[in-house]
Short mmCIF file of C-alpha atoms and ligand atoms in Angstrom, two decimals:
data_model
loop_
_atom_site.label_atom_id
_atom_site.label_comp_id
_atom_site.label_asym_id
_atom_site.label_seq_id
_atom_site.Cartn_x
_atom_site.Cartn_y
_atom_site.Cartn_z
CA UNK A 1 -0.20 -0.18 -0.25
CA UNK A 2 3.06 2.48 -0.18
CA UNK A 3 3.16 5.86 -2.20
CA UNK A 4 5.03 8.59 -2.62
CA UNK A 5 3.60 11.36 -0.04
CA UNK A 6 2.48 14.48 -0.85
CA UNK A 7 1.40 17.89 0.36
CA UNK A 8 -1.76 20.00 0.71
CA UNK A 9 -2.14 23.63 0.50
CA UNK A 10 -4.37 26.15 1.33
CA UNK A 11 -3.94 29.50 -0.18
CA UNK A 12 -6.08 32.19 1.29
CA UNK A 13 -9.09 30.03 0.92
CA UNK A 14 -12.28 31.36 2.04
CA UNK A 15 -15.99 29.93 2.06
CA UNK A 16 -19.20 31.84 2.47
CA UNK A 17 -22.52 30.20 2.43
CA UNK A 18 -25.85 32.18 2.07
CA UNK A 19 -27.57 32.51 5.49
CA UNK A 20 -31.44 30.16 6.21
CA UNK A 21 -32.69 33.64 4.49
CA UNK A 22 -30.74 32.93 1.19
CA UNK A 23 -29.61 36.91 2.14
CA UNK A 24 -26.60 37.35 4.47
CA UNK A 25 -23.26 35.74 3.84
CA UNK A 26 -22.00 33.24 6.63
CA UNK A 27 -18.32 33.52 6.22
CA UNK A 28 -17.31 29.63 7.39
CA UNK A 29 -13.62 29.88 6.68
CA UNK A 30 -11.77 33.14 6.53
CA UNK A 31 -8.73 33.48 4.20
CA UNK A 32 -7.42 29.67 5.83
CA UNK A 33 -3.22 29.29 4.89
CA UNK A 34 -1.48 26.40 5.52
CA UNK A 35 0.96 24.36 4.12
CA UNK A 36 0.44 20.37 5.67
CA UNK A 37 3.50 18.49 4.87
CA UNK A 38 3.85 15.59 2.87
CA UNK A 39 3.43 12.58 5.96
CA UNK A 40 2.33 14.94 8.63
CA UNK A 41 -1.06 14.13 10.44
CA UNK A 42 -2.37 17.71 10.66
CA UNK A 43 -5.27 18.53 13.04
CA UNK A 44 -8.00 21.28 12.83
CA UNK A 45 -9.13 22.13 15.91
CA UNK A 46 -11.57 24.39 17.31
CA UNK A 47 -15.23 24.90 19.06
CA UNK A 48 -18.65 23.81 17.35
CA UNK A 49 -19.12 25.87 14.10
CA UNK A 50 -15.78 27.60 13.89
CA UNK A 51 -14.90 26.05 10.07
CA UNK A 52 -13.09 22.88 10.69
CA UNK A 53 -15.63 20.60 8.36
CA UNK A 54 -16.23 23.17 5.63
CA UNK A 55 -12.19 23.55 5.63
CA UNK A 56 -12.19 19.36 5.48
CA UNK A 57 -14.85 19.25 2.93
CA UNK A 58 -13.48 22.00 0.61
CA UNK A 59 -9.66 19.80 0.49
CA UNK A 60 -12.15 16.67 -0.67
CA UNK A 61 -14.15 18.86 -3.12
CA UNK A 62 -17.47 18.45 -1.38
CA UNK A 63 -17.13 22.36 -1.30
CA UNK A 64 -15.83 24.90 -3.90
CA UNK A 65 -14.32 27.44 -2.09
CA UNK A 66 -15.76 31.10 -2.62
CA UNK A 67 -12.34 32.38 -3.01
CA UNK A 68 -8.59 31.26 -3.21
CA UNK A 69 -6.79 27.85 -4.08
CA UNK A 70 -6.33 24.46 -3.01
CA UNK A 71 -3.23 22.35 -3.65
CA UNK A 72 -2.72 19.07 -3.67
CA UNK A 73 1.26 18.27 -4.88
CA UNK A 74 1.75 20.70 -7.19
CA UNK A 75 -1.66 20.14 -8.69
CA UNK A 76 -4.04 22.85 -8.20
CA UNK A 77 -7.54 20.93 -7.14
CA UNK A 78 -9.58 24.12 -6.19
CA UNK A 79 -11.73 23.22 -9.01
CA UNK A 80 -11.81 19.40 -9.36
CA UNK A 81 -14.80 17.33 -8.21
CA UNK A 82 -13.95 14.86 -5.33
CA UNK A 83 -13.05 11.31 -7.11
CA UNK A 84 -10.25 13.25 -8.95
CA UNK A 85 -8.19 14.61 -6.27
CA UNK A 86 -6.48 11.45 -4.63
CA UNK A 87 -8.18 12.34 -1.36
CA UNK A 88 -10.57 9.69 0.87
CA UNK A 89 -12.91 11.02 3.73
CA UNK A 90 -13.89 9.30 6.53
CA UNK A 91 -16.62 11.29 8.65
CA UNK A 92 -18.28 10.55 12.40
CA UNK A 93 -20.89 7.88 11.41
CA UNK A 94 -19.49 5.08 9.40
CA UNK A 95 -21.32 4.73 6.58
CA UNK A 96 -21.06 0.80 6.26
CA UNK A 97 -23.31 -1.18 4.01
CA UNK A 98 -25.16 -3.35 6.71
CA UNK A 99 -26.03 -6.19 4.02
CA UNK A 100 -22.63 -6.75 3.08
CA UNK A 101 -19.61 -8.81 4.79
CA UNK A 102 -17.14 -7.26 6.20
CA UNK A 103 -15.01 -8.16 3.17
CA UNK A 104 -17.54 -7.04 0.92
CA UNK A 105 -17.57 -3.34 3.04
CA UNK A 106 -13.50 -3.02 2.40
CA UNK A 107 -13.85 -4.10 -1.34
CA UNK A 108 -16.56 -1.60 -2.41
CA UNK A 109 -14.21 0.91 -4.03
CA UNK A 110 -12.18 -1.60 -5.53
CA UNK A 111 -14.91 -3.68 -7.22
CA UNK A 112 -16.36 0.58 -8.61
CA UNK A 113 -12.53 0.48 -10.25
CA UNK A 114 -12.92 -2.37 -12.03
CA UNK A 115 -10.11 -3.73 -10.07
CA UNK A 116 -9.09 -7.83 -10.70
CA UNK A 117 -10.65 -10.54 -8.33
CA UNK A 118 -7.17 -11.44 -6.69
CA UNK A 119 -6.07 -8.20 -6.28
CA UNK A 120 -9.08 -7.20 -4.33
CA UNK A 121 -8.25 -10.26 -2.33
CA UNK A 122 -5.25 -9.54 -1.92
CA UNK A 123 -5.86 -5.51 -0.73
CA UNK A 124 -8.49 -6.45 1.91
CA UNK A 125 -7.07 -8.99 3.24
CA UNK A 126 -3.23 -6.33 3.80
CA UNK A 127 -6.15 -3.74 4.35
CA UNK A 128 -7.81 -5.63 7.37
CA UNK A 129 -5.18 -6.90 8.81
CA UNK A 130 -3.44 -2.95 9.30
CA UNK A 131 -6.60 -2.34 11.46
CA UNK A 132 -6.27 -5.50 13.61
CA UNK A 133 -9.12 -7.11 11.45
CA UNK A 134 -7.23 -9.93 9.56
CA UNK A 135 -9.72 -12.67 10.64
CA UNK A 136 -13.34 -10.72 10.29
CA UNK A 137 -13.78 -10.54 6.57
CA UNK A 138 -16.75 -12.91 6.86
CA UNK A 139 -18.68 -11.36 9.25
CA UNK A 140 -21.76 -8.40 9.01
CA UNK A 141 -20.94 -4.97 10.26
CA UNK A 142 -24.01 -5.37 12.66
CA UNK A 143 -22.71 -7.69 14.55
CA UNK A 144 -19.28 -5.79 15.12
CA UNK A 145 -18.67 -3.54 18.24
CA UNK A 146 -18.61 0.45 17.57
CA UNK A 147 -14.58 0.12 17.21
CA UNK A 148 -14.20 -2.45 14.86
CA UNK A 149 -17.10 -1.21 12.74
CA UNK A 150 -15.00 2.47 13.06
CA UNK A 151 -11.66 0.07 11.62
CA UNK A 152 -13.79 -1.17 8.78
CA UNK A 153 -14.42 2.32 8.00
CA UNK A 154 -10.92 3.11 8.04
CA UNK A 155 -9.64 -0.21 6.29
CA UNK A 156 -12.34 1.19 3.17
CA UNK A 157 -10.82 4.22 3.04
CA UNK A 158 -7.09 3.26 3.03
CA UNK A 159 -7.87 0.52 0.47
CA UNK A 160 -8.00 3.21 -2.29
CA UNK A 161 -4.48 4.24 -1.38
CA UNK A 162 -5.38 7.47 -1.19
CA UNK A 163 -2.45 10.26 -1.41
CA UNK A 164 -4.37 12.46 1.70
CA UNK A 165 -6.80 10.57 4.58
CA UNK A 166 -9.37 13.21 6.07
CA UNK A 167 -11.20 12.41 8.71
CA UNK A 168 -13.59 14.41 10.39
CA UNK A 169 -14.67 13.70 14.16
CA UNK A 170 -14.15 9.88 13.13
CA UNK A 171 -13.90 9.12 16.37
CA UNK A 172 -16.69 11.34 18.64
CA UNK A 173 -19.19 7.79 18.54
CA UNK A 174 -16.86 5.51 20.37
CA UNK A 175 -16.74 5.44 24.09
CA UNK A 176 -13.69 6.86 26.00
CA UNK A 177 -11.81 3.96 26.24
CA UNK A 178 -12.17 2.88 22.81
CA UNK A 179 -11.47 6.26 21.26
CA UNK A 180 -8.06 6.38 23.07
CA UNK A 181 -7.58 3.12 21.48
CA UNK A 182 -8.43 4.09 18.20
CA UNK A 183 -6.31 7.27 18.41
CA UNK A 184 -3.26 5.25 18.76
CA UNK A 185 -4.38 3.04 16.03
CA UNK A 186 -4.67 5.28 13.51
CA UNK A 187 -1.51 7.39 14.41
CA UNK A 188 0.07 4.41 14.23
CA UNK A 189 -1.55 3.33 10.78
CA UNK A 190 -0.87 7.00 9.36
CA UNK A 191 2.66 6.93 10.04
CA UNK A 192 3.22 3.06 8.82
CA UNK A 193 1.59 4.06 5.28
CA UNK A 194 3.23 7.52 5.93
CA UNK A 195 0.18 9.15 4.36
CA UNK A 196 -1.27 12.94 4.86
CA UNK A 197 -3.83 13.61 7.49
CA UNK A 198 -6.19 16.07 8.16
CA UNK A 199 -8.29 15.76 11.09
CA UNK A 200 -10.81 17.56 12.48
CA UNK A 201 -11.60 17.72 16.62
CA UNK A 202 -13.17 19.87 18.76
CA UNK A 203 -11.31 17.53 21.77
CA UNK A 204 -8.65 19.35 22.46
CA UNK A 205 -6.69 16.17 24.15
CA UNK A 206 -7.18 14.00 20.80
CA UNK A 207 -5.47 16.84 19.03
CA UNK A 208 -3.16 16.82 21.15
CA UNK A 209 -2.33 13.86 21.14
CA UNK A 210 -2.66 12.86 17.37
CA UNK A 211 -0.79 15.61 15.81
CA UNK A 212 2.30 16.47 14.21
CA UNK A 213 0.93 20.29 13.98
CA UNK A 214 -2.34 21.26 14.97
CA UNK A 215 -4.15 24.44 13.52
CA UNK A 216 -6.87 26.17 15.73
CA UNK A 217 -9.61 27.81 14.25
CA UNK A 218 -12.26 30.58 15.95
CA UNK A 219 -14.99 32.28 13.71
CA UNK A 220 -13.86 30.65 10.84
CA UNK A 221 -10.22 32.40 11.50
CA UNK A 222 -6.83 30.02 11.99
CA UNK A 223 -5.95 31.43 15.49
CA UNK A 224 -2.26 29.54 15.42
CA UNK A 225 -0.61 26.48 13.68
CA UNK A 226 2.16 24.82 15.79
CA UNK A 227 2.87 21.60 17.32
CA UNK A 228 0.87 20.71 20.28
CA UNK A 229 3.91 21.30 22.91
CA UNK A 230 3.74 25.04 21.06
CA UNK A 231 0.38 26.01 20.92
CA UNK A 232 0.21 24.79 24.72
CA UNK A 233 3.35 26.40 26.63
CA UNK A 234 2.98 29.40 23.64
CA UNK A 235 -0.36 29.99 22.85
CA UNK A 236 -0.86 33.97 21.06
CA UNK A 237 -3.71 34.32 22.22
CA UNK A 238 -6.18 34.16 25.15
CA UNK A 239 -8.66 32.10 23.15
CA UNK A 240 -6.05 29.90 22.21
CA UNK A 241 -4.23 29.00 25.81
CA UNK A 242 -8.27 28.48 26.97
CA UNK A 243 -9.17 26.48 24.34
CA UNK A 244 -6.34 24.19 24.55
CA UNK A 245 -5.95 23.62 27.84
CA UNK A 246 -7.01 24.57 31.70
CA UNK A 247 -5.63 27.99 32.40
CA UNK A 248 -5.67 30.65 34.77
CA UNK A 249 -5.85 34.36 33.69
CA UNK A 250 -4.92 37.32 35.26
CA UNK A 251 -4.94 40.75 34.84
CA UNK A 252 -1.66 42.84 34.52
CA UNK A 253 0.06 46.00 33.43
CA UNK A 254 2.94 45.56 31.70
CA UNK A 255 6.30 47.34 32.58
CA UNK A 256 9.53 47.24 31.56
CA UNK A 257 11.63 44.57 29.99
CA UNK A 258 14.21 43.29 31.26
CA UNK A 259 17.56 41.32 29.85
CA UNK A 260 15.61 37.96 30.26
CA UNK A 261 12.31 38.58 31.56
CA UNK A 262 9.13 41.37 31.82
CA UNK A 263 8.08 42.74 34.44
CA UNK A 264 4.80 42.95 35.29
CA UNK A 265 2.55 44.72 38.00
CA UNK A 266 -0.30 42.31 39.39
CA UNK A 267 -2.34 44.71 41.68
CA UNK A 268 0.59 46.46 43.23
CA UNK A 269 3.18 43.37 43.43
CA UNK A 270 5.79 42.27 40.56
CA UNK A 271 5.48 39.63 38.86
CA UNK A 272 8.42 38.45 36.30
CA UNK A 273 7.25 36.62 33.36
CA UNK A 274 9.86 34.91 30.60
CA UNK A 275 7.59 34.80 28.09
CA UNK A 276 5.42 37.09 26.18
CA UNK A 277 3.59 36.70 23.02
CA UNK A 278 5.09 38.81 20.00
CA UNK A 279 2.23 41.55 19.64
CA UNK A 280 3.07 42.81 23.87
CA UNK A 281 4.63 45.89 25.10
CA UNK A 282 5.89 47.86 27.70
CA UNK A 283 2.65 49.75 29.16
CA UNK A 284 -0.05 47.54 27.69
CA UNK A 285 -2.87 45.97 29.84
CA UNK A 286 -2.87 42.27 29.45
CA UNK A 287 -3.39 38.96 30.44
CA UNK A 288 -0.41 36.47 32.57
CA UNK A 289 -1.86 33.06 31.80
CA UNK A 290 -0.73 30.15 33.84
CA UNK A 291 -1.14 26.36 33.29
CA UNK A 292 -2.31 24.50 36.68
CA UNK A 293 0.80 22.18 36.91
CA UNK A 294 2.88 26.07 36.84
CA UNK A 295 1.66 27.05 39.43
CA UNK A 296 2.90 26.47 43.47
CA UNK A 297 1.25 26.93 46.98
CA UNK A 298 2.97 28.69 49.59
CA UNK A 299 2.23 30.07 53.26
CA UNK A 300 -0.03 33.47 52.91
CA UNK A 301 2.16 36.66 52.48
CA UNK A 302 5.11 34.53 50.72
CA UNK A 303 3.59 34.44 46.87
CA UNK A 304 1.87 36.40 44.39
CA UNK A 305 -1.11 36.08 45.16
CA UNK A 306 -3.28 35.45 48.44
CA UNK A 307 -6.27 32.88 48.52
CA UNK A 308 -8.08 30.36 50.13
CA UNK A 309 -8.21 26.53 49.57
CA UNK A 310 -11.28 25.73 48.47
CA UNK A 311 -11.53 22.01 47.85
CA UNK A 312 -8.64 19.56 47.20
CA UNK A 313 -9.33 16.53 44.48
CA UNK A 314 -7.24 13.54 45.05
CA UNK A 315 -6.85 12.15 41.73
CA UNK A 316 -4.23 9.36 42.22
CA UNK A 317 -1.27 10.80 40.70
CA UNK A 318 -1.56 14.25 41.32
CA UNK A 319 -3.84 16.59 43.30
CA UNK A 320 -5.64 19.48 42.61
CA UNK A 321 -6.23 22.31 44.91
CA UNK A 322 -8.88 25.20 43.92
CA UNK A 323 -7.97 28.32 45.23
CA UNK A 324 -9.92 31.10 46.16
CA UNK A 325 -9.03 34.48 44.84
CA UNK A 326 -9.32 37.87 44.04
CA UNK A 327 -9.38 37.02 40.60
CA UNK A 328 -11.82 33.87 41.03
CA UNK A 329 -10.81 30.59 41.89
CA UNK A 330 -7.45 29.63 40.53
CA UNK A 331 -6.70 25.67 39.83
CA UNK A 332 -3.50 24.45 40.93
CA UNK A 333 -2.17 21.18 40.42
CA UNK A 334 0.76 19.60 42.63
CA UNK A 335 2.26 16.42 41.38
CA UNK A 336 2.42 14.30 44.21
CA UNK A 337 -0.34 14.03 46.18
CA UNK A 338 1.81 13.43 49.64
CA UNK A 339 3.85 16.13 49.40
CA UNK A 340 4.42 19.12 51.50
CA UNK A 341 2.67 21.55 48.84
CA UNK A 342 -0.40 20.12 49.53
CA UNK A 343 -2.50 22.92 51.59
CA UNK A 344 -5.37 21.61 53.95
CA UNK A 345 -8.84 22.91 52.54
CA UNK A 346 -9.99 25.88 54.06
CA UNK A 347 -6.25 27.09 54.91
CA UNK A 348 -4.95 30.74 54.24
CA UNK A 349 -2.33 30.06 51.23
CA UNK A 350 -0.39 32.38 48.68
CA UNK A 351 -0.07 30.93 44.70
CA UNK A 352 3.56 31.67 43.34
CA UNK A 353 4.01 32.09 39.59
CA UNK A 354 7.80 30.74 38.53
CA UNK A 355 8.70 33.52 35.83
CA UNK A 356 9.82 30.46 33.30
CA UNK A 357 6.33 28.91 33.20
CA UNK A 358 3.98 31.82 32.94
CA UNK A 359 3.08 33.59 30.05
CA UNK A 360 1.76 37.06 28.81
CA UNK A 361 -0.88 37.71 26.20
CA UNK A 362 -2.42 39.99 24.91
CA UNK A 363 -5.85 41.33 26.33
CA UNK A 364 -7.96 42.17 23.26
CA UNK A 365 -8.60 38.21 22.73
CA UNK A 366 -11.85 36.27 24.59
P1 ADP B 401 -17.33 22.87 12.25
O1 ADP B 401 -17.27 21.69 11.65
O2 ADP B 401 -16.06 23.65 13.14
O3 ADP B 401 -18.55 22.69 13.69
P2 ADP B 401 -18.88 24.25 10.45
O4 ADP B 401 -17.29 24.06 9.09
O5 ADP B 401 -19.70 22.73 9.93
O6 ADP B 401 -18.41 24.06 11.43
O7 ADP B 401 -19.64 25.38 9.78
C1 ADP B 401 -19.25 26.66 9.91
C2 ADP B 401 -19.73 27.73 10.21
O8 ADP B 401 -20.72 27.67 8.38
C3 ADP B 401 -21.25 27.43 10.91
O9 ADP B 401 -21.93 28.95 10.79
C4 ADP B 401 -22.34 26.92 9.79
O10 ADP B 401 -23.28 26.95 10.12
C5 ADP B 401 -22.20 27.47 8.58
N1 ADP B 401 -21.94 26.31 7.35
C6 ADP B 401 -21.89 25.56 7.12
N2 ADP B 401 -22.33 24.51 6.19
C7 ADP B 401 -23.12 25.46 5.76
C8 ADP B 401 -24.71 25.60 4.29
N3 ADP B 401 -24.44 23.83 3.62
N4 ADP B 401 -24.87 26.12 4.22
C9 ADP B 401 -25.14 27.78 5.38
N5 ADP B 401 -23.89 27.40 6.24
C10 ADP B 401 -23.15 26.07 6.61
MG1 MG B 402 -17.56 19.94 12.09
#
């Protein structure tokens, strides 16, 4: 099933729809611009309605862009129909044919293409083997579990050896445990085949664990593109910070920029911050972003922000302390539930920011 990997390029792609009354335009995708490198798995991540599916459907050819260009490899496919694009799409609903065996479901695309029976047999078996269903060819899809049905759908997408695999929330019908297993499985298969893939999800954990890079979208706009660590640790905006993980935000005023940190003012106290989003400057009102695992608790008066432990949640491998402060409740994650850093519920504490682990973001974004 090996094939040469190709890139996917979107150049300033915009998609406008008419609203239900057929009057105003809905801008579903606004000037999308990115390149998915050959063999890369890129995720489109964002809240419902932000334009993920529309972007994917334009790559597949089910929608035509209002403006812009789409290239697969060096070929401009903007106006090509889906069957001329060398892509395969997998949706949330598996769409298997209930009256056909697993084998025939997987063979379907090859039969349409009039591939010889021997070749079909060989490739269906390879494909079922790839998804771990080698012995399931004779079964009826209805007799399989949700996870197995999803594997059959994946085998069916892959058998036509597409250059680009497009997946739209393929795991959202599965329960949590199966989702986790299939996630690993999809990544393994994608890397084994070296196939270029675009994966749509609104689930940040799914996006973080699967992707080489993540494209975060909101209201039709791309807000940030980066590796999972990058969008988690160096978000450009408050929206991205909050969407890709838990975070607390504190209003600060940005003071002077020193050699290796910014000096910020949080309600009269100095907080040193080593990282800032690219567009912030001295004098700006901004927010300080802190992830739960980057905060530390210390005795009242000794840190940057005083508060009181409202609740401790024991999670086995860590402990979450919910601390009420003048800026609302702040979550502090403590790696070792038995460490001295755990304070009792009701105790007065202070939250300490370590300069390397917090980040300044512009104030305008919500
Ligand atoms: P997502 O997949 O991120 O949830 P979609 O791409 O499905 O978002 O939708 C983006 C926006 O475009 C939404 O506001 C949606 O209502 C609108 N939209 C999508 N498809 C159509 C359509 N065929 N006609 C009109 N509006 C549409
Ligand atoms: Mg969608």
